[in-house]
mmCIF file of C-alpha atoms and ligand atoms in Angstrom:
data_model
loop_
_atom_site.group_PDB
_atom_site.id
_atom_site.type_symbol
_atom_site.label_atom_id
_atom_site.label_comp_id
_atom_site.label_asym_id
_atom_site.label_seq_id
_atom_site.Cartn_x
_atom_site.Cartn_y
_atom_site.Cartn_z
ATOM 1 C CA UNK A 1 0.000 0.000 0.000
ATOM 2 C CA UNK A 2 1.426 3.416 -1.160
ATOM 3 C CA UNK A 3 2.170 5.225 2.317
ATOM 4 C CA UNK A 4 0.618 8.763 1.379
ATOM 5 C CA UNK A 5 -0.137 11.727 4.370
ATOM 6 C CA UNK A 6 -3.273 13.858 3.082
ATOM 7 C CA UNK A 7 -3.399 15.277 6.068
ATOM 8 C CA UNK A 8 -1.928 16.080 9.278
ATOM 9 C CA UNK A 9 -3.271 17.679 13.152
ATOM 10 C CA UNK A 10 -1.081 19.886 14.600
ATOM 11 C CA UNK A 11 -1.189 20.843 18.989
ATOM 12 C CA UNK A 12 0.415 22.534 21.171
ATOM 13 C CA UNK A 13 0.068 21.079 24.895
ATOM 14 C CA UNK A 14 1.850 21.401 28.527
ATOM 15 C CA UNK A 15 2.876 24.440 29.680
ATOM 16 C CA UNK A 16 3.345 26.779 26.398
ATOM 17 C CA UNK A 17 6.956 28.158 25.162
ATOM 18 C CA UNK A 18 7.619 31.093 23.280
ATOM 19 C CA UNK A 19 8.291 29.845 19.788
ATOM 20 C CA UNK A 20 5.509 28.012 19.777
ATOM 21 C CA UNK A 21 3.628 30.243 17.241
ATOM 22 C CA UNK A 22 7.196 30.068 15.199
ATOM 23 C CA UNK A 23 6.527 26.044 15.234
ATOM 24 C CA UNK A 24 3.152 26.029 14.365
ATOM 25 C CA UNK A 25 3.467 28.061 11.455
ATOM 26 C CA UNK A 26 6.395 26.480 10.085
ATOM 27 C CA UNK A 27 4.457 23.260 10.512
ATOM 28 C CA UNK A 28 1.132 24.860 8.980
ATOM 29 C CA UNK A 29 3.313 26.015 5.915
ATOM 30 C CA UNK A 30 5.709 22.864 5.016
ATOM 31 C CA UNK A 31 2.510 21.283 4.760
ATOM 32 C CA UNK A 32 1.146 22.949 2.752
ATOM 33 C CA UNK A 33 4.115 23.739 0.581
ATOM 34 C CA UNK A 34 3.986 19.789 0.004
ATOM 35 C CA UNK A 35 0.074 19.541 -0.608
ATOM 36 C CA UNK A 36 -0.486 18.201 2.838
ATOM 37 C CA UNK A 37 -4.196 19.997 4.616
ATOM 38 C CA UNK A 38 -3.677 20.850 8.144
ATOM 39 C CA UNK A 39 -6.205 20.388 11.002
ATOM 40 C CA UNK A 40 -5.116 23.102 13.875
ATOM 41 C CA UNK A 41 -6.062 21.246 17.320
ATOM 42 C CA UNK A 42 -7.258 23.387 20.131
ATOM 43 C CA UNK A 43 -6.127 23.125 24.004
ATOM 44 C CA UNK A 44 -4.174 20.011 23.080
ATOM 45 C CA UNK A 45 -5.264 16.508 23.811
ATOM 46 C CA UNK A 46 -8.107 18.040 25.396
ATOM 47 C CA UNK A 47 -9.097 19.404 22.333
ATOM 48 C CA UNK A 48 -8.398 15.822 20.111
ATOM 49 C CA UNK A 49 -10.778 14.462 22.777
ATOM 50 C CA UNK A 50 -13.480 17.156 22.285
ATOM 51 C CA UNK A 51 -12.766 17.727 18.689
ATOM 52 C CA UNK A 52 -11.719 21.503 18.936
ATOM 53 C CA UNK A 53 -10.396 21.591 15.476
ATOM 54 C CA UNK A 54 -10.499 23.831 12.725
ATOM 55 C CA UNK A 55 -8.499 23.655 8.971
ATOM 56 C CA UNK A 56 -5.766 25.817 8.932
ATOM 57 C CA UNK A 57 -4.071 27.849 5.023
ATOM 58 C CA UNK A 58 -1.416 29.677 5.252
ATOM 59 C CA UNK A 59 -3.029 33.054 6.292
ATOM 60 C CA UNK A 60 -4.330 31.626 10.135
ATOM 61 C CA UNK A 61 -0.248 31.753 10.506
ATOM 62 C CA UNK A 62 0.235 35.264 9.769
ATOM 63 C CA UNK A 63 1.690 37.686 12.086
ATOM 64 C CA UNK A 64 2.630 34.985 15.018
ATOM 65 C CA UNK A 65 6.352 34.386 14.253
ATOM 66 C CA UNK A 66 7.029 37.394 16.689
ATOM 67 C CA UNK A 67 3.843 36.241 19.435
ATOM 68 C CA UNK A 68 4.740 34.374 22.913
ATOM 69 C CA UNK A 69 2.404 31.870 24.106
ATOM 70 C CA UNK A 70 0.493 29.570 21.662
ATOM 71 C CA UNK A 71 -2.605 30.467 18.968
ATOM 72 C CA UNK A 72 -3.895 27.042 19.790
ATOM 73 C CA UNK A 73 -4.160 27.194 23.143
ATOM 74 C CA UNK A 74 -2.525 24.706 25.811
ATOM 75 C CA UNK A 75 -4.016 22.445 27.966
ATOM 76 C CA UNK A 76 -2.622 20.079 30.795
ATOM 77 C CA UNK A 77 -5.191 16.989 30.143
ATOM 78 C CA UNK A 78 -5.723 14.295 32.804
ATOM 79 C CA UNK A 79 -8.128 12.168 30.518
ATOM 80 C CA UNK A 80 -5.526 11.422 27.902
ATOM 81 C CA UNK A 81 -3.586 9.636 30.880
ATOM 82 C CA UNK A 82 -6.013 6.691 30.248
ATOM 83 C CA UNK A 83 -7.178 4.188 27.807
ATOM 84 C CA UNK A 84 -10.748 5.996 27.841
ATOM 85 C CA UNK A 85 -9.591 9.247 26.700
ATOM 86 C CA UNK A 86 -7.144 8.166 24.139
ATOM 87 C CA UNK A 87 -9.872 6.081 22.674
ATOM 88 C CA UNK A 88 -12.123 9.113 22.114
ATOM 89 C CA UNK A 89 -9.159 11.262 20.704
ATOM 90 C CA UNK A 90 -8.496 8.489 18.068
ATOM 91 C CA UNK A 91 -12.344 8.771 17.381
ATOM 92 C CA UNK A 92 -11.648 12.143 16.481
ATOM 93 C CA UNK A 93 -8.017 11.720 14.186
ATOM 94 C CA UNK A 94 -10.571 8.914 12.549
ATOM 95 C CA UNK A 95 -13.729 11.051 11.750
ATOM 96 C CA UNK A 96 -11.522 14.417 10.740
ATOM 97 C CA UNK A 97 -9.738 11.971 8.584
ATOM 98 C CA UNK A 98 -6.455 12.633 9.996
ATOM 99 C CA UNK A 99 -3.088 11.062 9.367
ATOM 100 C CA UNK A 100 -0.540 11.866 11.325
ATOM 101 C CA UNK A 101 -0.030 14.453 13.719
ATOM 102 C CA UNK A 102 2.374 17.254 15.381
ATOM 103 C CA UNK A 103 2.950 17.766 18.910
ATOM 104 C CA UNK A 104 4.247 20.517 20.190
ATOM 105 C CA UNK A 105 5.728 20.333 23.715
ATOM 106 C CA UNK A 106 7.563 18.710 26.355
ATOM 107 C CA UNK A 107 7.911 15.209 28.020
ATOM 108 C CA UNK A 108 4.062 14.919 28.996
ATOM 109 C CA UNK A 109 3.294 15.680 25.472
ATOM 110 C CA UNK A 110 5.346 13.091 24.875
ATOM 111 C CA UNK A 111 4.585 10.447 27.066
ATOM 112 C CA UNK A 112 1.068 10.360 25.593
ATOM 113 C CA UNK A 113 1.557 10.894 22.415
ATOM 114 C CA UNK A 114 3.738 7.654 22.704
ATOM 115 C CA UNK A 115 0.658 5.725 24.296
ATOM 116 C CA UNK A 116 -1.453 6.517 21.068
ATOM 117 C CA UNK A 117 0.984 6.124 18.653
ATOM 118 C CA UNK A 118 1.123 2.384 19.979
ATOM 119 C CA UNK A 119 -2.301 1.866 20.987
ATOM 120 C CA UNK A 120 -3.637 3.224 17.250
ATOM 121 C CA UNK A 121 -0.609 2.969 15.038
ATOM 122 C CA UNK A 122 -0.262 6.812 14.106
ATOM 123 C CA UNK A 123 2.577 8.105 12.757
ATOM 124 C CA UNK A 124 3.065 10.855 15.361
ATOM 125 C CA UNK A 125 6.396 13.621 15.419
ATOM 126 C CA UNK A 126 6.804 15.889 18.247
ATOM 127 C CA UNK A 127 8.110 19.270 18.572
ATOM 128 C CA UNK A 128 10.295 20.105 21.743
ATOM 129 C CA UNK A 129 8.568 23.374 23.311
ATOM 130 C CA UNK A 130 9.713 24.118 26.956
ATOM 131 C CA UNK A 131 10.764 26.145 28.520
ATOM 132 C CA UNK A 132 12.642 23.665 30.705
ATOM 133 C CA UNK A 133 14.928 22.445 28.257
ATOM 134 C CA UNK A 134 14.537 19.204 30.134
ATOM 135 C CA UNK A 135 14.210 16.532 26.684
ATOM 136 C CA UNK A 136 16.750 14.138 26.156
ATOM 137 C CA UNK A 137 18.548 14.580 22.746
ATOM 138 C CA UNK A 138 18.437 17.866 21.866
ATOM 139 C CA UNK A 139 20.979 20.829 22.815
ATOM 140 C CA UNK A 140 17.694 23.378 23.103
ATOM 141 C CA UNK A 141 13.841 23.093 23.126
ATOM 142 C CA UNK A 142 11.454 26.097 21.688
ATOM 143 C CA UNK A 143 11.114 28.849 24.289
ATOM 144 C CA UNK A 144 14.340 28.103 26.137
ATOM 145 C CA UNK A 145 16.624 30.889 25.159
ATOM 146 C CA UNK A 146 13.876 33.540 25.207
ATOM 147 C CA UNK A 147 13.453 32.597 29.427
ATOM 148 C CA UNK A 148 16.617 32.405 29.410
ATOM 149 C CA UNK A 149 16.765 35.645 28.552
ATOM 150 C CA UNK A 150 13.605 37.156 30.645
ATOM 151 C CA UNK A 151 14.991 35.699 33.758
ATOM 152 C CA UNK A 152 18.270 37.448 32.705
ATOM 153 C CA UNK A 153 16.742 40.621 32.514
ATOM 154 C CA UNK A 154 15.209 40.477 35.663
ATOM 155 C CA UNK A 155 18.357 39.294 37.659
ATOM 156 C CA UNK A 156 19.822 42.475 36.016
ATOM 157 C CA UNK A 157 16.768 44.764 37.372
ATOM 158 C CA UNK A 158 16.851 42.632 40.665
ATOM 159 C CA UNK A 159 20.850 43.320 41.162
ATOM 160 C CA UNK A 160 20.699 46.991 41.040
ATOM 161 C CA UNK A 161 18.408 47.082 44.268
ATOM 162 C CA UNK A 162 20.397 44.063 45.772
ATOM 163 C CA UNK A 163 23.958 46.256 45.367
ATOM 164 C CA UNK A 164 22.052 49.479 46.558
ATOM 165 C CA UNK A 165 20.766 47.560 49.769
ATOM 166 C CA UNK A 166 23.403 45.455 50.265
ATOM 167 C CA UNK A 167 21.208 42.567 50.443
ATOM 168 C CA UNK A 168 21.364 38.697 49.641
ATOM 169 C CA UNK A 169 18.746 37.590 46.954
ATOM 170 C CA UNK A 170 17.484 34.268 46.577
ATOM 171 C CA UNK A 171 15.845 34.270 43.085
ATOM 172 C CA UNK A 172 13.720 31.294 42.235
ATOM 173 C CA UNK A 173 13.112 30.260 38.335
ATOM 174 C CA UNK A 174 11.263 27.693 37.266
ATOM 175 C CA UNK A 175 12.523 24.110 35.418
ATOM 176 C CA UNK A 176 10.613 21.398 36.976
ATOM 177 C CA UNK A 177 13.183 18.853 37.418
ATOM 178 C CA UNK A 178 15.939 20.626 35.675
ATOM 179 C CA UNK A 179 18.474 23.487 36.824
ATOM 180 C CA UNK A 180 19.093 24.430 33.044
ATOM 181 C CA UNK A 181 16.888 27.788 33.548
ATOM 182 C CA UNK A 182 18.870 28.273 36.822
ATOM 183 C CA UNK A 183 22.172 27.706 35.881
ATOM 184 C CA UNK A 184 22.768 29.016 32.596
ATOM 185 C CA UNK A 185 20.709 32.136 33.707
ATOM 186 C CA UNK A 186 23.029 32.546 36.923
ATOM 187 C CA UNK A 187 25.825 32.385 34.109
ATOM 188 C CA UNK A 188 24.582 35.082 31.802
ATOM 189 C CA UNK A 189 22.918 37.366 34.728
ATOM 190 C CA UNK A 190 26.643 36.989 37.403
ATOM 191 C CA UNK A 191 24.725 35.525 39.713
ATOM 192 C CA UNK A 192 27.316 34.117 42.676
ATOM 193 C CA UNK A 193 25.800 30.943 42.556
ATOM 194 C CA UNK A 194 22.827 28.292 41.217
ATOM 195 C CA UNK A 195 21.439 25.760 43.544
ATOM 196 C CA UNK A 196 20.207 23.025 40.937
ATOM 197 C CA UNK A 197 18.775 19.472 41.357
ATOM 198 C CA UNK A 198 21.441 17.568 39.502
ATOM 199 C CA UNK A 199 24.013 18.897 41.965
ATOM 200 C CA UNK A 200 23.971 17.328 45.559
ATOM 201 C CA UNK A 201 21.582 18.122 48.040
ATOM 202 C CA UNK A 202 20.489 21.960 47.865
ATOM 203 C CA UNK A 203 21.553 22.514 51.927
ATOM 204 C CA UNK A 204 25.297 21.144 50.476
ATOM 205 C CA UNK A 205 25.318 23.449 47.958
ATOM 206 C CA UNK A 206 24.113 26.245 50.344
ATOM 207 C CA UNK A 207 26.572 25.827 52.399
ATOM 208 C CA UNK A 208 29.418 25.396 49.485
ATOM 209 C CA UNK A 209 28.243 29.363 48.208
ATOM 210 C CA UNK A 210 28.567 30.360 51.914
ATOM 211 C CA UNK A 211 32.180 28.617 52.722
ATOM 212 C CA UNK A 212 33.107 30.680 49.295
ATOM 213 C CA UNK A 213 32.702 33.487 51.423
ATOM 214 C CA UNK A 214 30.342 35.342 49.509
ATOM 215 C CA UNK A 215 30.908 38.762 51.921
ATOM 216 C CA UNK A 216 34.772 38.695 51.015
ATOM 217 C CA UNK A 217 34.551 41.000 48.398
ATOM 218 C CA UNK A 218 31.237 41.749 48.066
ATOM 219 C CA UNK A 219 28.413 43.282 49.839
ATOM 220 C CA UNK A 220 25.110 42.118 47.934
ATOM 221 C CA UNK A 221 24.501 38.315 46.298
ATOM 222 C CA UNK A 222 22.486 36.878 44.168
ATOM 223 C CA UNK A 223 21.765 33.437 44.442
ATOM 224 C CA UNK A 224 19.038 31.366 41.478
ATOM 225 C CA UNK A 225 17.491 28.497 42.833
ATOM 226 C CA UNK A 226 15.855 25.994 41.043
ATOM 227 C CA UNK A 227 12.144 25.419 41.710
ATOM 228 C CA UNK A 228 11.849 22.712 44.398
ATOM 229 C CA UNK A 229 9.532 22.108 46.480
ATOM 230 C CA UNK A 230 11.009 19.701 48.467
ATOM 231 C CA UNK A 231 13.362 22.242 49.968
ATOM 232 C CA UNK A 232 10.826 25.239 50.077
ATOM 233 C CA UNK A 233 12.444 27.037 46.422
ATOM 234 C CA UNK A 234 13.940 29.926 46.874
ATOM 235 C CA UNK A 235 12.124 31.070 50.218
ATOM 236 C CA UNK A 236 13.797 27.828 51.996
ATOM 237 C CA UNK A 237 16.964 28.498 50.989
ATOM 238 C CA UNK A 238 16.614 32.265 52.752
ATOM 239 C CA UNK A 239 15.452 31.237 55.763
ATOM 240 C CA UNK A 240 18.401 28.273 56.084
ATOM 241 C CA UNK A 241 20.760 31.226 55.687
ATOM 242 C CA UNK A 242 19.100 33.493 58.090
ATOM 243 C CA UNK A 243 19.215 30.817 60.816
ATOM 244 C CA UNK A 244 22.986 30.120 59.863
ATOM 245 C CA UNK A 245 23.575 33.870 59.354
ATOM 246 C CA UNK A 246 20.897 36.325 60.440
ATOM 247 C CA UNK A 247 23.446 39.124 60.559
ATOM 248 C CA UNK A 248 22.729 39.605 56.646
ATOM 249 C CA UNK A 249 19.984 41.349 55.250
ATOM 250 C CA UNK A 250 17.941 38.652 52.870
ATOM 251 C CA UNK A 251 15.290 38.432 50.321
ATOM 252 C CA UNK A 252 13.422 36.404 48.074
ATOM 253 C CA UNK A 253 12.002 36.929 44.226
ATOM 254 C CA UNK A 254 10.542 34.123 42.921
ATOM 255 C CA UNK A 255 9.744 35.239 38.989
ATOM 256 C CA UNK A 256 6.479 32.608 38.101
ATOM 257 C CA UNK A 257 4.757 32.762 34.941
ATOM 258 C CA UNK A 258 6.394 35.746 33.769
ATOM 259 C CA UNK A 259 9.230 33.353 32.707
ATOM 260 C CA UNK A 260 6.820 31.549 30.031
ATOM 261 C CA UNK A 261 5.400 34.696 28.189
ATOM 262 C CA UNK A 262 7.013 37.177 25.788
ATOM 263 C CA UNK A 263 8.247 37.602 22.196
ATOM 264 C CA UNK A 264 10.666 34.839 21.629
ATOM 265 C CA UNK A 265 14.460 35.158 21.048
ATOM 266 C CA UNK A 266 15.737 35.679 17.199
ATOM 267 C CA UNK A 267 17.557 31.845 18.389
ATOM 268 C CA UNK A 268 14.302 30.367 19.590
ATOM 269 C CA UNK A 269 12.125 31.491 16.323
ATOM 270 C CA UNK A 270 14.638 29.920 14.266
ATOM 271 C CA UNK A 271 15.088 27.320 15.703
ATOM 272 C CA UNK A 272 11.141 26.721 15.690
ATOM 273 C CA UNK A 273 11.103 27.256 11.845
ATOM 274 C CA UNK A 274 13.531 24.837 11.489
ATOM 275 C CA UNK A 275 12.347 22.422 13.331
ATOM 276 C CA UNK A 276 8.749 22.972 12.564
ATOM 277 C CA UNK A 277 10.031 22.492 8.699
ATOM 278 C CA UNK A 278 11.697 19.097 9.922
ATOM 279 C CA UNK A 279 8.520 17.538 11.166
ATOM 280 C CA UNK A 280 6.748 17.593 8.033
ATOM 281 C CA UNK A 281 10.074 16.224 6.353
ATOM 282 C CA UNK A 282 10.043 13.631 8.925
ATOM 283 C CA UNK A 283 6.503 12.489 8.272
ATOM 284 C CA UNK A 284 7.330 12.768 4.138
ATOM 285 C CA UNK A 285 10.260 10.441 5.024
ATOM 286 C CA UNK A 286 7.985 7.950 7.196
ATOM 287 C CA UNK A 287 9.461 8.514 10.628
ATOM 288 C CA UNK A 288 7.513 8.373 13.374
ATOM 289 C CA UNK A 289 7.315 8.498 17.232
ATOM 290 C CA UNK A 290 10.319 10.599 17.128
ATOM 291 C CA UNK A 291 11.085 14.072 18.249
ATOM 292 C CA UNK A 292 12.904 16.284 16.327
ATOM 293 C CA UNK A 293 16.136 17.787 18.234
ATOM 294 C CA UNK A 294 18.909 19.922 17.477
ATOM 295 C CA UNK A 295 22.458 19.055 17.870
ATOM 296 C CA UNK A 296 25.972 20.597 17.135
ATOM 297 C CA UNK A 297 23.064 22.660 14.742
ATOM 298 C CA UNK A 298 22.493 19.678 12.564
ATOM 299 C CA UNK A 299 18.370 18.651 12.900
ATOM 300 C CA UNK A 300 18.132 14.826 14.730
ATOM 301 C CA UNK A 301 15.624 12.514 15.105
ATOM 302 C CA UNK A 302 15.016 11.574 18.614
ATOM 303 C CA UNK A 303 12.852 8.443 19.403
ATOM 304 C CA UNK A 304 10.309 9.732 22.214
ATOM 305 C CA UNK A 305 11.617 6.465 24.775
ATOM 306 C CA UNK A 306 14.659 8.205 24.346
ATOM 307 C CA UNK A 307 13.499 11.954 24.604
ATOM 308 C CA UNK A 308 11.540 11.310 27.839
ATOM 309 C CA UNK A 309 13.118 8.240 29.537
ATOM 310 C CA UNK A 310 17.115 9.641 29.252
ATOM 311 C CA UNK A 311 18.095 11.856 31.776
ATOM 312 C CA UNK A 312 19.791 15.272 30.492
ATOM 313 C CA UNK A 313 22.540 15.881 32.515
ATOM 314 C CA UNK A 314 23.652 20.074 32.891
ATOM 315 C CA UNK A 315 26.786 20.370 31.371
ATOM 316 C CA UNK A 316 29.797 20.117 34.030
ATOM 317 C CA UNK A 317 31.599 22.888 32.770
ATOM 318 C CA UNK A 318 29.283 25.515 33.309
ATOM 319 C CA UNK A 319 29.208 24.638 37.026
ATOM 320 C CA UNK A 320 32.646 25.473 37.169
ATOM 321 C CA UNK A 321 32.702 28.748 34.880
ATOM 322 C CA UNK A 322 30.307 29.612 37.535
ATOM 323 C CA UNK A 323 31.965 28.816 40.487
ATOM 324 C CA UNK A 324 34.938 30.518 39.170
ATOM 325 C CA UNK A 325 33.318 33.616 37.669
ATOM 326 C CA UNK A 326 31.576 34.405 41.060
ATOM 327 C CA UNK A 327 34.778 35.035 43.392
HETATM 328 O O1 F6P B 401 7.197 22.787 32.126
HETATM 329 C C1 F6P B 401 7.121 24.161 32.089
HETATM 330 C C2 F6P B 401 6.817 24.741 33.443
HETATM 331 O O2 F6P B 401 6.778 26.132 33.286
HETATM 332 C C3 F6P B 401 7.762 24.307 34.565
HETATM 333 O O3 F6P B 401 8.976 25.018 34.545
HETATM 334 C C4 F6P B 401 6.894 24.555 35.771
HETATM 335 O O4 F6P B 401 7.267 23.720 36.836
HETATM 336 C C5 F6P B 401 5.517 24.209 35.293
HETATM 337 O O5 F6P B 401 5.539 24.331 33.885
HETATM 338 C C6 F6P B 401 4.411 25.071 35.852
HETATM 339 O O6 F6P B 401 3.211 24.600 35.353
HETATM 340 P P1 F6P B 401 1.789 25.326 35.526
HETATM 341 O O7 F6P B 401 1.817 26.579 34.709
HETATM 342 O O8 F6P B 401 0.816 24.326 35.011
HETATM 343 O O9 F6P B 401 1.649 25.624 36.977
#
């Protein structure tokens, strides 16, 4: 039988990534481009289950290269955890007479997208869009660089008051799992130091940035922790130092959702273009179950067991440039 796509779904789900907008109309237009009809999927699986859907040319993707957060909508969605839900969605691929799809997002995305592709044989290609940067496989995901950046600009904004007061900051960013976010903006923002989940407990590494002796030659501090509950983020990590030192003057920012939004990075709307132009290449080439990643800035295929089950590890050397950069 001649393996022929007629037409695709495309969603975005999880938390949404700037450069999402960059993906989906890359993915909209290399479709096209190749005679393919596109089916735009609202509030992700949610959306497959409910049959949000609506077909997609090439104008619904004008004007959103430069737009944060996602024209589709995002959704976090419970029911496709289970056999029930995923039936219904394939319901839906089956009656919109869909072929394969596109998802955009991050390891939940992922994980289910996995479970159908199995359960219903579906050629399905993801999208990496997180800001996390968590995935397995790929040097960046969508929306990365641009919090990157945000969380760089308000470390900057942050340090002027911390110098003035002569204070101690604890700044908390988000990452789930990951200290990517927290480490690579402690890097770019001269933070003195990250406290990040892949490194030792986060007391050790507390007490490491205070033995560095912090107050030698300066008088303020900034300090981004990973998001952790288990140690009470950012606010637990001030109040351990106040009991070990409450002759300092401390204070906490913890930056939330503002981390997510914005115009994405020149880096990250490439990189969505390109990788949005992949997928459909992918699909044309009969991959499937794969994300596509970026590495050494060569496109790769990543097989999802791979992109969700492998643990990313933060790269060793920018622990040290940090270390060293913050005496
Ligand atoms: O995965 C992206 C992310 O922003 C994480 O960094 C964070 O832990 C989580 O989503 C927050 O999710 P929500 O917006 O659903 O609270």
């Amino acid at each position: 039988m001649e393996y022929k796509i007629k037409t695709i779904g495309v969603l975005t789900s999880g938390g949404d990534a700037p450069g999402m907008n960059a993906a989906i109309r890359a993915v909209t237009r290399t479709a096209i481009y190749n005679g393919i009809r596109v089916k735009a999927i609202y509030r992700g699986y949610k959306g497959l289950i409910s049959g949000e859907i609506k077909e997609f040319n090439t104008q619904d993707v004008s004007g959103i290269i430069q737009r944060g957060g996602t024209i589709l909508k995002t959704a976090r969605c419970p029911e496709f955890r289970t056999t029930e839900g995923r039936a219904l969605a394939y319901q839906t691929i089956q009656r919109e007479e869909i072929d394969a799809l596109v998802v955009i997002g991050g390891d939940g995305t992922f994980t289910g997208a996995r479970y159908l592709a199995q359960e219903y044989n579906i050629p399905i290609v993801g999208l990496p869009g997180t800001i996390d940067n968590d995935l397995w496989g790929t040097d960046s995901t969508i929306g990365y660089d641009t919090a990157v950046n945000t969380i760089m600009d308000a470390v900057d904004k942050i340090r002027d008051t911390a110098s003035s007061h002569e204070r101690v900051f604890f700044v908390e960013v988000m990452g789930r799992d990951a200290g990517f976010l927290a480490l690579n903006s402690a890097i770019a923002a001269g933070a003195e130091a990250a406290i990040i989940p892949e490194r030792r407990t986060a007391e050790e590494q507390l007490i490491e940035y205070i033995g560095n002796g912090f107050r030698k030659s300066k008088n303020s501090s900034i300090v981004i922790v990973a998001e952790n509950p288990e140690i009470g983020g950012a606010q637990g990590m001030a109040d351990k130092l106040k009991e070990l030192h409450p002759e300092y003057d401390v204070r906490v920012s913890i930056l939330g959702h503002m981390q997510r939004g914005g115009s994405p990075t020149a880096y990250d709307r490439i990189l969505a273009s390109r990788m949005g132009v992949a997928a459909i290449n992918a699909l044309l080439e009969e991959q499937r179950s794969i994300m596509i990643g970026i590495a050494n800035d060569e496109i790769v295929y990543v097989p999802f067991n791979k992109a969700i089950k492998d643990d990313k590890d933060v790269h060793q050397d920018k622990v040290e440039v940090l270390q060293i950069l913050s005496i």
